[in-house]
Amino acid sequence: MTLHAASREALDLAEKRLGEVLAAAGTDPATVGDELLSVVALLDREIGLRRAVADGSASSEARIGLARGVLAGKVSEPALQVLDSVAGSRWSSPRELTDGLEALGRSALLTSAEKSGNIDAVEDQLFRVSRIVAGEPELERALSDLTAPAEAKRTLVRTLFADKVDVVTKTLVEQVVLRAKGRGVGNALEELVQLAAERRERSVARVTSASALSDEQQARLSEKLNALYGRQLALHVEVDPSLGGGLVVRVGDEVIDGSTAGRIDALRRRLAG
């Protein structure tokens, strides 16, 4: 997804708000994701509404009020809070607003798969769907056909995949197919695979220990990390005696260094500074 500078800034703000909303107790990420994607579908259909919500000449308060006036009672309060951020920001174009909103909906759905421990399955299913579509040119043409009724394409997706994949996978694939914009669904499906792979990597805790961990130690560590990150993490444990003692834990780009070697390096850096 290519966005201009204003839209990238707006999306960054909305992603931060989405993270706050999804972290709140009682919020269901799958529901928020479904609702945000339903708003994408509405804005795709209602060109005038899309332009009004993205109208940079109107105040942010007016745009937020418009969105809430249309959507209050139709989507949940957590979804409305994300939409407040979307409507209240300046976007480079109405189309980029809906593309950004679609990205937020996808993110919420992948977060639901993370929290339920299904992200590995979702990534694998998206990959298999993308390979099936890539290997069947007639199927890809049918799914990418801009003139085909949306309901017909939705039915085709559900007939082929619905009873074979997770509900998150089904929803994401349907969204790609329903928003096909002439470039075909193949590339869009590959983008989904990459997004899920990035999420899966975030849901793996790569643990390096100075000595082997017992099953009980691994269970306690897993419980603490799950509580810290608010989702189920898969532990991949390796032994490296050069650490001297303790653990190093990597989750995505984050590193928790509790090793002896890490503490010595940190001390050296402080002394050198």
Short mmCIF file of N, CA, C and O in Angstrom, two decimals, residues 19-74:
data_model
loop_
_atom_site.label_atom_id
_atom_site.label_comp_id
_atom_site.label_asym_id
_atom_site.label_seq_id
_atom_site.Cartn_x
_atom_site.Cartn_y
_atom_site.Cartn_z
N GLY A 19 -4.11 0.42 18.65
CA GLY A 19 -3.42 -0.36 19.67
C GLY A 19 -3.95 -0.09 21.06
O GLY A 19 -4.13 -1.02 21.86
N GLU A 20 -4.23 1.17 21.36
CA GLU A 20 -4.78 1.52 22.67
C GLU A 20 -6.16 0.92 22.87
O GLU A 20 -6.49 0.39 23.94
N VAL A 21 -6.97 0.99 21.82
CA VAL A 21 -8.34 0.46 21.90
C VAL A 21 -8.32 -1.05 22.10
O VAL A 21 -9.06 -1.60 22.93
N LEU A 22 -7.47 -1.73 21.33
CA LEU A 22 -7.44 -3.20 21.41
C LEU A 22 -6.84 -3.69 22.72
O LEU A 22 -7.10 -4.82 23.14
N ALA A 23 -6.04 -2.84 23.38
CA ALA A 23 -5.44 -3.23 24.66
C ALA A 23 -6.41 -3.09 25.82
O ALA A 23 -6.16 -3.62 26.91
N ALA A 24 -7.52 -2.39 25.60
CA ALA A 24 -8.49 -2.17 26.68
C ALA A 24 -9.21 -3.47 27.03
O ALA A 24 -9.53 -4.27 26.15
N ALA A 25 -9.45 -3.64 28.31
CA ALA A 25 -10.15 -4.85 28.76
C ALA A 25 -11.54 -4.94 28.13
O ALA A 25 -12.25 -3.95 28.05
N GLY A 26 -11.87 -6.12 27.67
CA GLY A 26 -13.19 -6.37 27.13
C GLY A 26 -13.35 -6.09 25.64
O GLY A 26 -14.39 -6.41 25.07
N THR A 27 -12.33 -5.50 25.01
CA THR A 27 -12.43 -5.22 23.58
C THR A 27 -12.11 -6.48 22.79
O THR A 27 -11.10 -7.14 23.04
N ASP A 28 -12.96 -6.81 21.83
CA ASP A 28 -12.76 -7.98 20.97
C ASP A 28 -12.13 -7.51 19.66
O ASP A 28 -12.80 -6.86 18.85
N PRO A 29 -10.86 -7.82 19.41
CA PRO A 29 -10.21 -7.36 18.18
C PRO A 29 -10.91 -7.82 16.91
O PRO A 29 -10.95 -7.08 15.92
N ALA A 30 -11.46 -9.04 16.92
CA ALA A 30 -12.13 -9.55 15.73
C ALA A 30 -13.36 -8.71 15.40
O ALA A 30 -13.62 -8.39 14.23
N THR A 31 -14.12 -8.32 16.42
CA THR A 31 -15.30 -7.49 16.20
C THR A 31 -14.90 -6.13 15.64
O THR A 31 -15.50 -5.63 14.69
N VAL A 32 -13.87 -5.52 16.25
CA VAL A 32 -13.40 -4.22 15.77
C VAL A 32 -12.93 -4.32 14.32
O VAL A 32 -13.25 -3.47 13.48
N GLY A 33 -12.19 -5.38 14.00
CA GLY A 33 -11.72 -5.55 12.63
C GLY A 33 -12.85 -5.71 11.64
O GLY A 33 -12.85 -5.07 10.58
N ASP A 34 -13.82 -6.54 11.99
CA ASP A 34 -14.99 -6.73 11.11
C ASP A 34 -15.72 -5.40 10.89
O ASP A 34 -16.14 -5.08 9.77
N GLU A 35 -15.88 -4.63 11.97
CA GLU A 35 -16.61 -3.38 11.87
C GLU A 35 -15.86 -2.35 11.03
O GLU A 35 -16.46 -1.64 10.22
N LEU A 36 -14.55 -2.27 11.21
CA LEU A 36 -13.78 -1.32 10.41
C LEU A 36 -13.84 -1.68 8.92
O LEU A 36 -13.96 -0.79 8.07
N LEU A 37 -13.80 -2.96 8.62
CA LEU A 37 -13.89 -3.37 7.21
C LEU A 37 -15.30 -3.13 6.66
O LEU A 37 -15.45 -2.84 5.47
N SER A 38 -16.31 -3.22 7.51
CA SER A 38 -17.67 -2.91 7.04
C SER A 38 -17.79 -1.43 6.70
O SER A 38 -18.51 -1.05 5.77
N VAL A 39 -17.06 -0.58 7.44
CA VAL A 39 -17.06 0.86 7.13
C VAL A 39 -16.32 1.11 5.81
O VAL A 39 -16.72 1.97 5.03
N VAL A 40 -15.25 0.36 5.56
CA VAL A 40 -14.56 0.46 4.27
C VAL A 40 -15.53 0.18 3.13
O VAL A 40 -15.59 0.91 2.14
N ALA A 41 -16.32 -0.89 3.28
CA ALA A 41 -17.29 -1.24 2.24
C ALA A 41 -18.32 -0.12 2.06
O ALA A 41 -18.70 0.21 0.93
N LEU A 42 -18.76 0.48 3.16
CA LEU A 42 -19.72 1.58 3.08
C LEU A 42 -19.12 2.77 2.34
O LEU A 42 -19.76 3.36 1.45
N LEU A 43 -17.89 3.14 2.67
CA LEU A 43 -17.25 4.29 2.03
C LEU A 43 -16.94 4.02 0.56
O LEU A 43 -16.95 4.94 -0.26
N ASP A 44 -16.66 2.77 0.23
CA ASP A 44 -16.46 2.42 -1.18
C ASP A 44 -17.75 2.62 -1.98
O ASP A 44 -17.71 3.05 -3.14
N ARG A 45 -18.88 2.31 -1.35
CA ARG A 45 -20.17 2.45 -2.04
C ARG A 45 -20.63 3.90 -2.09
O ARG A 45 -21.19 4.35 -3.09
N GLU A 46 -20.42 4.63 -1.00
CA GLU A 46 -20.95 5.98 -0.85
C GLU A 46 -19.85 7.01 -1.12
O GLU A 46 -19.15 7.45 -0.20
N ILE A 47 -19.68 7.38 -2.38
CA ILE A 47 -18.58 8.27 -2.75
C ILE A 47 -18.70 9.62 -2.06
O ILE A 47 -17.71 10.19 -1.59
N GLY A 48 -19.92 10.15 -1.98
CA GLY A 48 -20.12 11.45 -1.34
C GLY A 48 -19.71 11.43 0.12
O GLY A 48 -19.08 12.38 0.61
N LEU A 49 -20.07 10.37 0.82
CA LEU A 49 -19.71 10.25 2.23
C LEU A 49 -18.20 10.13 2.37
O LEU A 49 -17.60 10.76 3.26
N ARG A 50 -17.58 9.34 1.51
CA ARG A 50 -16.12 9.18 1.57
C ARG A 50 -15.42 10.52 1.39
O ARG A 50 -14.50 10.86 2.13
N ARG A 51 -15.88 11.29 0.43
CA ARG A 51 -15.27 12.60 0.19
C ARG A 51 -15.49 13.54 1.36
O ARG A 51 -14.60 14.32 1.72
N ALA A 52 -16.66 13.47 1.96
CA ALA A 52 -16.97 14.37 3.07
C ALA A 52 -16.11 14.04 4.29
O ALA A 52 -15.61 14.94 4.98
N VAL A 53 -15.92 12.75 4.58
CA VAL A 53 -15.11 12.35 5.73
C VAL A 53 -13.64 12.72 5.53
O VAL A 53 -12.94 13.00 6.49
N ALA A 54 -13.20 12.75 4.27
CA ALA A 54 -11.81 13.07 3.96
C ALA A 54 -11.61 14.55 3.59
O ALA A 54 -10.50 14.94 3.21
N ASP A 55 -12.65 15.36 3.70
CA ASP A 55 -12.60 16.76 3.24
C ASP A 55 -11.71 17.60 4.14
O ASP A 55 -12.08 17.97 5.26
N GLY A 56 -10.51 17.93 3.65
CA GLY A 56 -9.57 18.70 4.44
C GLY A 56 -10.00 20.13 4.70
O GLY A 56 -9.43 20.80 5.58
N SER A 57 -10.99 20.63 3.96
CA SER A 57 -11.46 22.00 4.19
C SER A 57 -12.41 22.10 5.37
O SER A 57 -12.68 23.19 5.87
N ALA A 58 -12.92 20.95 5.83
CA ALA A 58 -13.80 20.93 7.00
C ALA A 58 -12.96 20.72 8.26
O ALA A 58 -11.86 20.16 8.20
N SER A 59 -13.45 21.16 9.38
CA SER A 59 -12.72 20.97 10.64
C SER A 59 -12.70 19.50 11.03
O SER A 59 -13.59 18.73 10.63
N SER A 60 -11.71 19.12 11.83
CA SER A 60 -11.65 17.73 12.29
C SER A 60 -12.88 17.39 13.12
O SER A 60 -13.41 16.27 13.02
N GLU A 61 -13.36 18.36 13.90
CA GLU A 61 -14.56 18.11 14.72
C GLU A 61 -15.77 17.82 13.85
O GLU A 61 -16.58 16.93 14.16
N ALA A 62 -15.89 18.55 12.73
CA ALA A 62 -17.02 18.34 11.82
C ALA A 62 -16.94 16.97 11.18
O ALA A 62 -17.96 16.27 11.03
N ARG A 63 -15.73 16.56 10.78
CA ARG A 63 -15.58 15.25 10.14
C ARG A 63 -15.86 14.12 11.13
O ARG A 63 -16.52 13.13 10.79
N ILE A 64 -15.37 14.28 12.36
CA ILE A 64 -15.65 13.27 13.38
C ILE A 64 -17.14 13.21 13.67
O ILE A 64 -17.73 12.12 13.77
N GLY A 65 -17.78 14.37 13.77
CA GLY A 65 -19.22 14.41 14.02
C GLY A 65 -20.01 13.75 12.91
O GLY A 65 -20.99 13.04 13.16
N LEU A 66 -19.58 13.96 11.67
CA LEU A 66 -20.25 13.34 10.53
C LEU A 66 -20.14 11.83 10.61
O LEU A 66 -21.14 11.11 10.45
N ALA A 67 -18.92 11.33 10.85
CA ALA A 67 -18.72 9.89 10.91
C ALA A 67 -19.53 9.27 12.04
O ALA A 67 -20.18 8.23 11.85
N ARG A 68 -19.51 9.90 13.20
CA ARG A 68 -20.28 9.36 14.33
C ARG A 68 -21.77 9.44 14.06
O ARG A 68 -22.52 8.53 14.44
N GLY A 69 -22.22 10.51 13.41
CA GLY A 69 -23.64 10.63 13.10
C GLY A 69 -24.13 9.51 12.20
O GLY A 69 -25.26 9.03 12.35
N VAL A 70 -23.29 9.09 11.28
CA VAL A 70 -23.66 8.02 10.35
C VAL A 70 -23.53 6.64 10.99
O VAL A 70 -24.36 5.75 10.75
N LEU A 71 -22.51 6.46 11.83
CA LEU A 71 -22.14 5.11 12.26
C LEU A 71 -22.51 4.77 13.70
O LEU A 71 -22.49 3.60 14.08
N ALA A 72 -22.85 5.77 14.51
CA ALA A 72 -23.24 5.49 15.90
C ALA A 72 -24.42 4.53 15.92
O ALA A 72 -25.41 4.72 15.21
N GLY A 73 -24.31 3.50 16.74
CA GLY A 73 -25.35 2.49 16.82
C GLY A 73 -25.19 1.38 15.81
O GLY A 73 -25.85 0.34 15.91
N LYS A 74 -24.31 1.58 14.82
CA LYS A 74 -24.07 0.55 13.81
C LYS A 74 -22.77 -0.20 14.04
O LYS A 74 -22.62 -1.34 13.60
#
